[in-house]
Amino acid sequence: MFQNQQITKDTFYVGVNDRQKNKFENMIPLPCGVSYNSYLIIDQKIALIDTVDISMGDIFIDKIQSQLEGRVLDYLVINHMEPDHSGSIRLIRKYYPDLVIIGNSKTLSMLDGFYGVDTLTKEIKDGEILSLGTHKLEFHFTPMVHWPETMMTYDQTTKVLFSGDAFGSFGTLDGTVMDTNLNVERYWDEMIRYYANIVGKYGAPVQKALQKLTNVDFEIICSTHGPVWKEYVSEVVDIYDQMSRYEGKEGVVIVYGSMYGFTELMAETVAQGVSQAGIKDVIIHNVSKSDSSVILQDIFKYRGLIVGSPTYSNELYPEVESLLRKIEIRGIKNRMFGYFGSFTWAGASVKRLSTFVETMKWETAEISVEEKQGLKADNYQACLDLGRQVAKMVKRPVVKKEHC
Ligand code: FEO
């Protein structure tokens, strides 16, 4: 019944859209949904590349069966074991009990650990090739993009790279899967949000993987999330390269917490200073309102960051503290930083922000601003100066670093 979308002559998309789930990994909002991508290669032997979240298992099986017309699966290649891709393995095994599951040693260990599956498996080595007949599948291990077992599968015959999470994006695939047939503009920010939140900690492994891929002549990228990239391959690789180098664009993100508007007024003033110094991309986030996944997306996107916080119970405002922790976990590098804060009777937030930036080892504006209660003229001016100073740092030419 299903007409699966064709990627090449005998490679088909059998993935699914998830418009039901509210939060990816039960944390990250999905306003545009997400796709779990899976692919079939039909040759003398038939290989399925990755599976989908088990919540969509029924439709997944229907799509595969529609394409196979009575034939059976010979192989299941697992590029990544996170359950949004491995969740349907046991179901697939029930329908195709003789299929051989292909993975590396870490994959097969997780396969047993998660699902108790330890029979009819084949362990492959880095660089090994599996022949399906005409198609030759070459395996490239790319650990920590996004888990230790992650690998990519390259079809030498069609020059298709099945890349796992790499080059993935949030956002469903509406009516088509190929970038050539859709307006890709809606995916760029969702790709950065996906990267920042899911892969963001693993800049160095992503750089290693990109280095490895310079020897792989791929023309099409089939990721596990988001569009199939054919026309925009170089743009997509560039985005992953920039993100994994932590190379932000010219722009300043100002994040603040505020209970009654006093710290917010400081943020507005700092923003004015940034703008006066000629920065066009100034993005203000109220940490209590903007989702942290979007704030992280913008922090990955731009190289200027200014954080403001009131003092709360002799600590940072908790929502700001929570965001700082997310930044620390990701080890974001090379940001130009500034900070400000406020208090009512005893200041603590500015001190904590200065400790934070020492940990991050970022270049920091000489000026920081700390106000007691309402904003007054001298600190109004200091906020403008803080904004101008960070803007000046951001506007300096960037020296491109080779690798992390
Ligand atoms: Fe889409 Fe790391 O799983």
Short mmCIF file of C-alpha atoms and ligand atoms in Angstrom, two decimals:
data_model
loop_
_atom_site.label_atom_id
_atom_site.label_comp_id
_atom_site.label_asym_id
_atom_site.label_seq_id
_atom_site.Cartn_x
_atom_site.Cartn_y
_atom_site.Cartn_z
CA MET A 1 0.00 0.00 0.00
CA PHE A 2 2.80 2.44 0.88
CA GLN A 3 4.73 4.22 -1.84
CA ASN A 4 8.06 4.66 -0.13
CA GLN A 5 10.21 7.51 -1.27
CA GLN A 6 13.13 6.58 -3.49
CA ILE A 7 16.59 7.90 -2.68
CA THR A 8 18.47 6.11 -5.47
CA LYS A 9 17.43 3.33 -7.88
CA ASP A 10 17.17 0.70 -5.14
CA THR A 11 17.49 2.67 -1.91
CA PHE A 12 14.23 3.62 -0.22
CA TYR A 13 13.17 5.70 2.76
CA VAL A 14 11.09 3.69 5.24
CA GLY A 15 11.32 6.05 8.22
CA VAL A 16 8.46 7.76 10.05
CA ASN A 17 7.40 11.15 11.36
CA ASP A 18 6.66 11.68 15.04
CA ARG A 19 4.20 14.51 15.56
CA GLN A 20 2.97 13.14 18.89
CA LYS A 21 5.96 13.37 21.18
CA ASN A 22 6.15 16.64 23.09
CA LYS A 23 9.75 16.39 24.20
CA PHE A 24 12.72 14.61 22.67
CA GLU A 25 14.56 12.59 25.32
CA ASN A 26 11.72 13.81 27.56
CA MET A 27 13.49 17.21 27.78
CA ILE A 28 13.70 19.07 24.49
CA PRO A 29 10.50 20.51 22.99
CA LEU A 30 9.55 19.42 19.49
CA PRO A 31 7.42 22.24 18.06
CA CYS A 32 8.09 20.99 14.51
CA GLY A 33 8.15 17.27 15.41
CA VAL A 34 10.95 14.89 14.50
CA SER A 35 11.53 12.09 12.02
CA TYR A 36 13.15 8.73 12.72
CA ASN A 37 14.81 7.77 9.47
CA SER A 38 15.41 4.26 8.27
CA TYR A 39 16.44 3.05 4.81
CA LEU A 40 16.15 -0.10 2.73
CA ILE A 41 18.71 -1.20 0.16
CA ILE A 42 17.29 -3.81 -2.18
CA ASP A 43 19.90 -5.95 -3.93
CA GLN A 44 20.63 -9.69 -4.12
CA LYS A 45 20.68 -9.35 -0.35
CA ILE A 46 18.43 -6.82 1.33
CA ALA A 47 19.69 -4.54 4.08
CA LEU A 48 17.74 -2.31 6.42
CA ILE A 49 19.73 0.58 7.86
CA ASP A 50 18.61 1.43 11.42
CA THR A 51 15.07 1.17 12.77
CA VAL A 52 12.66 3.65 14.39
CA ASP A 53 11.16 4.46 17.78
CA ILE A 54 8.98 1.55 18.89
CA SER A 55 5.94 3.83 19.21
CA MET A 56 5.86 3.88 15.40
CA GLY A 57 6.71 0.18 14.98
CA ASP A 58 3.48 -0.89 13.23
CA ILE A 59 3.64 1.62 10.44
CA PHE A 60 7.36 0.96 10.07
CA ILE A 61 6.74 -2.74 9.45
CA ASP A 62 3.99 -1.91 6.95
CA LYS A 63 6.33 0.37 5.02
CA ILE A 64 9.04 -2.29 4.86
CA GLN A 65 6.64 -5.01 3.78
CA SER A 66 5.16 -2.79 1.07
CA GLN A 67 8.61 -2.38 -0.42
CA LEU A 68 9.74 -5.99 -0.10
CA GLU A 69 6.70 -7.53 -1.83
CA GLY A 70 7.21 -10.90 -0.15
CA ARG A 71 11.00 -10.93 -0.03
CA VAL A 72 12.69 -10.96 3.38
CA LEU A 73 15.33 -8.84 5.08
CA ASP A 74 18.81 -10.34 5.12
CA TYR A 75 20.62 -7.73 7.21
CA LEU A 76 19.89 -5.03 9.72
CA VAL A 77 22.75 -2.56 10.01
CA ILE A 78 22.78 -0.64 13.28
CA ASN A 79 24.63 2.66 13.10
CA HIS A 80 23.42 3.83 16.52
CA MET A 81 21.82 2.12 19.52
CA GLU A 82 19.89 5.00 21.09
CA PRO A 83 16.34 3.69 21.38
CA ASP A 84 14.85 6.28 19.00
CA HIS A 85 16.64 4.18 16.34
CA SER A 86 17.07 0.77 17.94
CA GLY A 87 13.61 0.58 19.54
CA SER A 88 12.09 -1.60 16.81
CA ILE A 89 14.88 -4.17 16.57
CA ARG A 90 13.02 -6.88 18.47
CA LEU A 91 9.92 -6.25 16.36
CA ILE A 92 11.95 -6.56 13.16
CA ARG A 93 13.43 -9.81 14.44
CA LYS A 94 9.94 -11.20 15.03
CA TYR A 95 8.97 -10.54 11.41
CA TYR A 96 12.34 -11.58 9.98
CA PRO A 97 13.75 -14.22 12.35
CA ASP A 98 16.64 -15.16 10.06
CA LEU A 99 18.04 -11.69 9.53
CA VAL A 100 21.60 -11.01 10.63
CA ILE A 101 22.22 -7.94 12.75
CA ILE A 102 25.37 -6.04 11.81
CA GLY A 103 27.21 -3.85 14.31
CA ASN A 104 30.53 -3.24 16.00
CA SER A 105 31.53 -4.82 19.31
CA LYS A 106 30.06 -1.96 21.37
CA THR A 107 26.83 -2.09 19.38
CA LEU A 108 26.43 -5.81 19.92
CA SER A 109 27.10 -5.44 23.62
CA MET A 110 24.37 -2.77 23.89
CA LEU A 111 22.05 -4.89 21.75
CA ASP A 112 22.30 -7.64 24.33
CA GLY A 113 22.14 -5.18 27.25
CA PHE A 114 19.06 -3.27 26.08
CA TYR A 115 17.10 -5.98 24.29
CA GLY A 116 18.61 -9.35 25.21
CA VAL A 117 19.38 -10.03 21.55
CA ASP A 118 22.62 -12.01 21.14
CA THR A 119 22.00 -14.43 18.31
CA LEU A 120 22.45 -14.09 14.55
CA THR A 121 24.69 -11.08 14.92
CA LYS A 122 27.81 -10.22 12.95
CA GLU A 123 30.52 -8.04 14.38
CA ILE A 124 32.26 -5.83 11.83
CA LYS A 125 35.53 -3.91 12.10
CA ASP A 126 36.28 -0.33 11.18
CA GLY A 127 36.71 -0.10 7.39
CA GLU A 128 35.21 -3.56 6.74
CA ILE A 129 33.04 -4.02 3.64
CA LEU A 130 29.83 -6.01 3.34
CA SER A 131 28.63 -6.94 -0.14
CA LEU A 132 24.91 -7.08 -0.87
CA GLY A 133 25.54 -8.01 -4.52
CA THR A 134 25.93 -4.79 -6.45
CA HIS A 135 26.02 -2.61 -3.36
CA LYS A 136 29.12 -2.60 -1.22
CA LEU A 137 28.66 -1.23 2.31
CA GLU A 138 31.73 0.22 4.00
CA PHE A 139 31.64 0.81 7.76
CA HIS A 140 33.29 3.77 9.44
CA PHE A 141 33.41 3.96 13.22
CA THR A 142 32.66 7.44 14.52
CA PRO A 143 32.58 7.05 18.32
CA MET A 144 30.82 9.69 20.44
CA VAL A 145 28.81 11.11 17.56
CA HIS A 146 26.65 10.72 19.65
CA TRP A 147 27.31 7.52 21.70
CA PRO A 148 30.44 5.31 21.95
CA GLU A 149 29.17 2.73 19.44
CA THR A 150 28.10 5.19 16.73
CA MET A 151 29.26 4.44 13.22
CA MET A 152 28.42 5.41 9.67
CA THR A 153 27.71 3.16 6.71
CA TYR A 154 28.84 4.22 3.25
CA ASP A 155 27.37 2.64 0.15
CA GLN A 156 30.27 2.71 -2.32
CA THR A 157 27.96 1.95 -5.22
CA THR A 158 25.53 4.84 -4.82
CA LYS A 159 27.83 7.18 -2.83
CA VAL A 160 25.19 7.42 -0.12
CA LEU A 161 26.42 7.99 3.44
CA PHE A 162 24.14 6.65 6.17
CA SER A 163 25.43 8.93 8.89
CA GLY A 164 23.48 8.09 12.05
CA ASP A 165 22.71 11.17 14.14
CA ALA A 166 25.38 13.23 12.38
CA PHE A 167 23.96 15.90 10.07
CA GLY A 168 20.56 15.34 11.65
CA SER A 169 17.90 17.88 12.44
CA PHE A 170 14.65 18.21 14.31
CA GLY A 171 11.56 18.75 12.18
CA THR A 172 9.27 16.27 10.44
CA LEU A 173 9.47 15.47 6.72
CA ASP A 174 6.29 16.80 5.22
CA GLY A 175 5.30 15.06 2.00
CA THR A 176 8.85 14.39 0.87
CA VAL A 177 12.23 13.48 2.32
CA MET A 178 14.70 14.87 -0.25
CA ASP A 179 16.12 18.35 0.24
CA THR A 180 15.77 18.87 -3.52
CA ASN A 181 11.97 18.84 -3.16
CA LEU A 182 11.46 21.01 -0.09
CA ASN A 183 12.13 24.45 1.31
CA VAL A 184 15.12 23.80 3.53
CA GLU A 185 14.98 27.14 5.35
CA ARG A 186 12.86 25.74 8.18
CA TYR A 187 15.53 23.17 9.02
CA TRP A 188 18.64 25.31 9.59
CA ASP A 189 17.77 26.55 13.07
CA GLU A 190 16.32 23.16 13.98
CA MET A 191 19.59 21.57 12.88
CA ILE A 192 21.57 23.89 15.15
CA ARG A 193 19.14 23.32 18.03
CA TYR A 194 19.49 19.57 17.50
CA TYR A 195 23.28 19.83 17.40
CA ALA A 196 23.54 22.14 20.42
CA ASN A 197 21.35 19.96 22.60
CA ILE A 198 22.16 16.43 21.47
CA VAL A 199 25.68 16.42 20.08
CA GLY A 200 26.97 19.73 21.50
CA LYS A 201 29.28 18.18 24.09
CA TYR A 202 31.11 16.13 21.48
CA GLY A 203 32.87 18.76 19.37
CA ALA A 204 36.21 16.92 19.27
CA PRO A 205 34.72 13.54 18.21
CA VAL A 206 32.65 15.31 15.54
CA GLN A 207 35.82 16.96 14.23
CA LYS A 208 37.52 13.54 14.15
CA ALA A 209 34.60 12.08 12.22
CA LEU A 210 34.65 14.95 9.73
CA GLN A 211 38.38 14.38 9.23
CA LYS A 212 37.72 10.71 8.56
CA LEU A 213 34.99 11.59 6.07
CA THR A 214 37.39 13.64 3.94
CA ASN A 215 38.44 10.25 2.51
CA VAL A 216 34.87 9.21 1.76
CA ASP A 217 33.41 10.37 -1.54
CA PHE A 218 29.78 10.74 -0.51
CA GLU A 219 27.21 12.63 -2.56
CA ILE A 220 24.06 12.00 -0.51
CA ILE A 221 23.67 12.05 3.28
CA CYS A 222 20.98 9.89 4.85
CA SER A 223 20.88 10.88 8.51
CA THR A 224 18.66 9.35 11.16
CA HIS A 225 16.75 12.64 11.64
CA GLY A 226 15.59 15.26 9.17
CA PRO A 227 15.93 15.57 5.39
CA VAL A 228 18.01 13.48 3.05
CA TRP A 229 20.73 15.86 1.89
CA LYS A 230 21.74 15.90 -1.76
CA GLU A 231 21.66 19.50 -2.95
CA TYR A 232 22.83 20.98 0.37
CA VAL A 233 25.50 18.48 1.39
CA SER A 234 28.27 21.07 1.65
CA GLU A 235 26.09 23.50 3.65
CA VAL A 236 25.18 20.75 6.11
CA VAL A 237 28.78 19.61 6.54
CA ASP A 238 29.79 23.26 7.04
CA ILE A 239 27.19 23.70 9.81
CA TYR A 240 28.49 20.63 11.64
CA ASP A 241 32.06 21.77 11.12
CA GLN A 242 31.37 25.25 12.52
CA MET A 243 29.35 23.97 15.45
CA SER A 244 31.94 21.37 16.43
CA ARG A 245 34.68 24.00 16.29
CA TYR A 246 32.43 26.19 18.49
CA GLU A 247 32.79 28.89 15.86
CA GLY A 248 29.99 31.40 16.42
CA LYS A 249 28.84 34.04 13.96
CA GLU A 250 29.03 37.75 14.67
CA GLY A 251 26.22 38.39 17.12
CA VAL A 252 25.52 38.66 20.84
CA VAL A 253 23.11 36.62 22.95
CA ILE A 254 21.98 38.27 26.17
CA VAL A 255 20.41 35.93 28.70
CA TYR A 256 18.95 37.21 31.92
CA GLY A 257 16.83 36.16 34.85
CA SER A 258 14.59 38.71 36.49
CA MET A 259 11.82 38.52 39.08
CA TYR A 260 10.52 42.09 39.11
CA GLY A 261 12.15 43.70 36.05
CA PHE A 262 15.23 45.35 37.58
CA THR A 263 17.74 42.94 36.05
CA GLU A 264 15.67 42.93 32.88
CA LEU A 265 16.18 46.69 32.56
CA MET A 266 19.92 46.12 32.85
CA ALA A 267 19.70 43.54 30.04
CA GLU A 268 17.82 45.98 27.80
CA THR A 269 20.48 48.61 28.46
CA VAL A 270 23.34 46.22 27.75
CA ALA A 271 21.62 45.30 24.47
CA GLN A 272 21.44 48.97 23.54
CA GLY A 273 25.21 49.22 24.06
CA VAL A 274 25.81 46.14 21.88
CA SER A 275 23.68 47.57 19.12
CA GLN A 276 25.30 51.00 19.34
CA ALA A 277 28.62 49.31 18.67
CA GLY A 278 27.30 47.99 15.35
CA ILE A 279 26.18 44.43 16.07
CA LYS A 280 23.02 43.62 14.12
CA ASP A 281 22.26 40.22 15.60
CA VAL A 282 21.36 40.92 19.22
CA ILE A 283 19.20 38.20 20.76
CA ILE A 284 17.73 38.65 24.24
CA HIS A 285 16.40 35.65 26.15
CA ASN A 286 14.44 35.82 29.37
CA VAL A 287 15.67 32.59 30.92
CA SER A 288 12.33 31.98 32.61
CA LYS A 289 10.47 32.19 29.30
CA SER A 290 12.72 30.97 26.48
CA ASP A 291 13.26 27.24 26.40
CA SER A 292 16.85 26.36 27.25
CA SER A 293 17.14 24.33 24.03
CA VAL A 294 16.58 27.54 22.05
CA ILE A 295 18.97 29.54 24.24
CA LEU A 296 21.66 26.88 23.68
CA GLN A 297 20.92 26.95 19.97
CA ASP A 298 21.65 30.68 19.90
CA ILE A 299 24.72 30.36 22.11
CA PHE A 300 26.12 27.86 19.60
CA LYS A 301 25.16 30.17 16.75
CA TYR A 302 26.76 33.42 17.96
CA ARG A 303 30.11 34.09 19.58
CA GLY A 304 29.05 36.84 22.01
CA LEU A 305 27.31 35.95 25.27
CA ILE A 306 26.29 38.21 28.14
CA VAL A 307 24.54 36.79 31.20
CA GLY A 308 22.70 38.70 33.90
CA SER A 309 21.20 37.43 37.13
CA PRO A 310 19.67 38.70 40.34
CA THR A 311 20.95 37.30 43.62
CA TYR A 312 18.55 34.70 44.99
CA SER A 313 19.01 33.18 48.46
CA ASN A 314 22.64 34.24 48.30
CA GLU A 315 23.11 32.34 45.02
CA LEU A 316 22.44 32.87 41.35
CA TYR A 317 18.82 32.98 40.22
CA PRO A 318 18.12 29.21 39.90
CA GLU A 319 17.04 29.36 36.25
CA VAL A 320 20.31 31.08 35.34
CA GLU A 321 22.27 28.54 37.37
CA SER A 322 20.56 25.72 35.50
CA LEU A 323 21.48 27.26 32.14
CA LEU A 324 25.11 27.76 33.17
CA ARG A 325 25.30 24.08 34.08
CA LYS A 326 24.07 23.14 30.60
CA ILE A 327 26.75 25.36 29.06
CA GLU A 328 29.45 23.86 31.31
CA ILE A 329 28.39 20.30 30.44
CA ARG A 330 28.77 21.07 26.73
CA GLY A 331 32.20 22.60 27.21
CA ILE A 332 31.35 25.39 24.78
CA LYS A 333 34.53 27.14 23.69
CA ASN A 334 35.63 30.48 22.30
CA ARG A 335 32.84 32.75 23.50
CA MET A 336 33.27 36.48 24.21
CA PHE A 337 31.62 36.95 27.57
CA GLY A 338 30.22 39.69 29.74
CA TYR A 339 28.12 39.60 32.89
CA PHE A 340 26.01 41.71 35.19
CA GLY A 341 23.73 41.23 38.16
CA SER A 342 21.71 42.75 40.93
CA PHE A 343 20.88 42.24 44.59
CA THR A 344 18.72 43.71 47.32
CA TRP A 345 20.81 43.40 50.49
CA ALA A 346 23.86 41.21 49.73
CA GLY A 347 25.31 40.47 46.29
CA ALA A 348 26.26 36.96 45.18
CA SER A 349 25.28 36.60 41.51
CA VAL A 350 28.11 38.60 39.96
CA LYS A 351 30.67 36.71 42.00
CA ARG A 352 29.25 33.38 40.83
CA LEU A 353 29.24 34.58 37.20
CA SER A 354 32.91 35.50 37.49
CA THR A 355 33.68 31.99 38.83
CA PHE A 356 31.70 30.48 35.97
CA VAL A 357 33.69 32.28 33.30
CA GLU A 358 36.97 31.32 34.94
CA THR A 359 35.91 27.70 34.53
CA MET A 360 34.97 28.26 30.90
CA LYS A 361 38.23 30.08 30.15
CA TRP A 362 36.44 32.54 27.86
CA GLU A 363 37.65 36.00 27.01
CA THR A 364 35.73 38.36 29.27
CA ALA A 365 34.89 42.05 29.22
CA GLU A 366 36.82 44.07 31.78
CA ILE A 367 33.61 45.72 32.87
CA SER A 368 31.02 43.86 34.88
CA VAL A 369 28.05 45.58 36.47
CA GLU A 370 26.50 44.92 39.85
CA GLU A 371 23.54 47.02 40.98
CA LYS A 372 21.92 47.27 44.38
CA GLN A 373 18.14 47.41 43.93
CA GLY A 374 16.97 49.71 41.08
CA LEU A 375 19.23 50.74 38.15
CA LYS A 376 20.83 54.15 38.68
CA ALA A 377 22.61 56.55 36.35
CA ASP A 378 26.20 55.40 36.90
CA ASN A 379 25.36 51.74 36.37
CA TYR A 380 23.05 52.61 33.47
CA GLN A 381 26.15 53.98 31.77
CA ALA A 382 28.19 50.95 32.86
CA CYS A 383 25.62 48.63 31.26
CA LEU A 384 25.93 50.54 27.96
CA ASP A 385 29.72 50.27 28.23
CA LEU A 386 29.56 46.55 28.97
CA GLY A 387 27.46 46.01 25.85
CA ARG A 388 29.82 48.10 23.73
CA GLN A 389 32.88 46.28 25.05
CA VAL A 390 31.54 42.81 24.32
CA ALA A 391 30.45 44.00 20.87
CA LYS A 392 33.95 45.24 20.17
CA MET A 393 35.42 41.87 21.15
CA VAL A 394 32.90 40.07 18.92
CA LYS A 395 33.66 42.31 15.95
CA ARG A 396 37.35 41.46 15.94
CA PRO A 397 38.33 39.21 12.99
CA VAL A 398 38.23 35.52 13.90
CA VAL A 399 41.32 33.42 13.43
CA LYS A 400 40.14 30.03 12.20
CA LYS A 401 41.44 27.21 14.40
CA GLU A 402 42.42 23.96 12.71
CA HIS A 403 40.81 21.56 15.14
CA CYS A 404 39.52 21.37 18.66
FE1 FEO B 1 18.67 10.04 17.36
FE2 FEO B 1 21.40 9.65 19.48
O1 FEO B 1 19.74 9.22 18.69
#
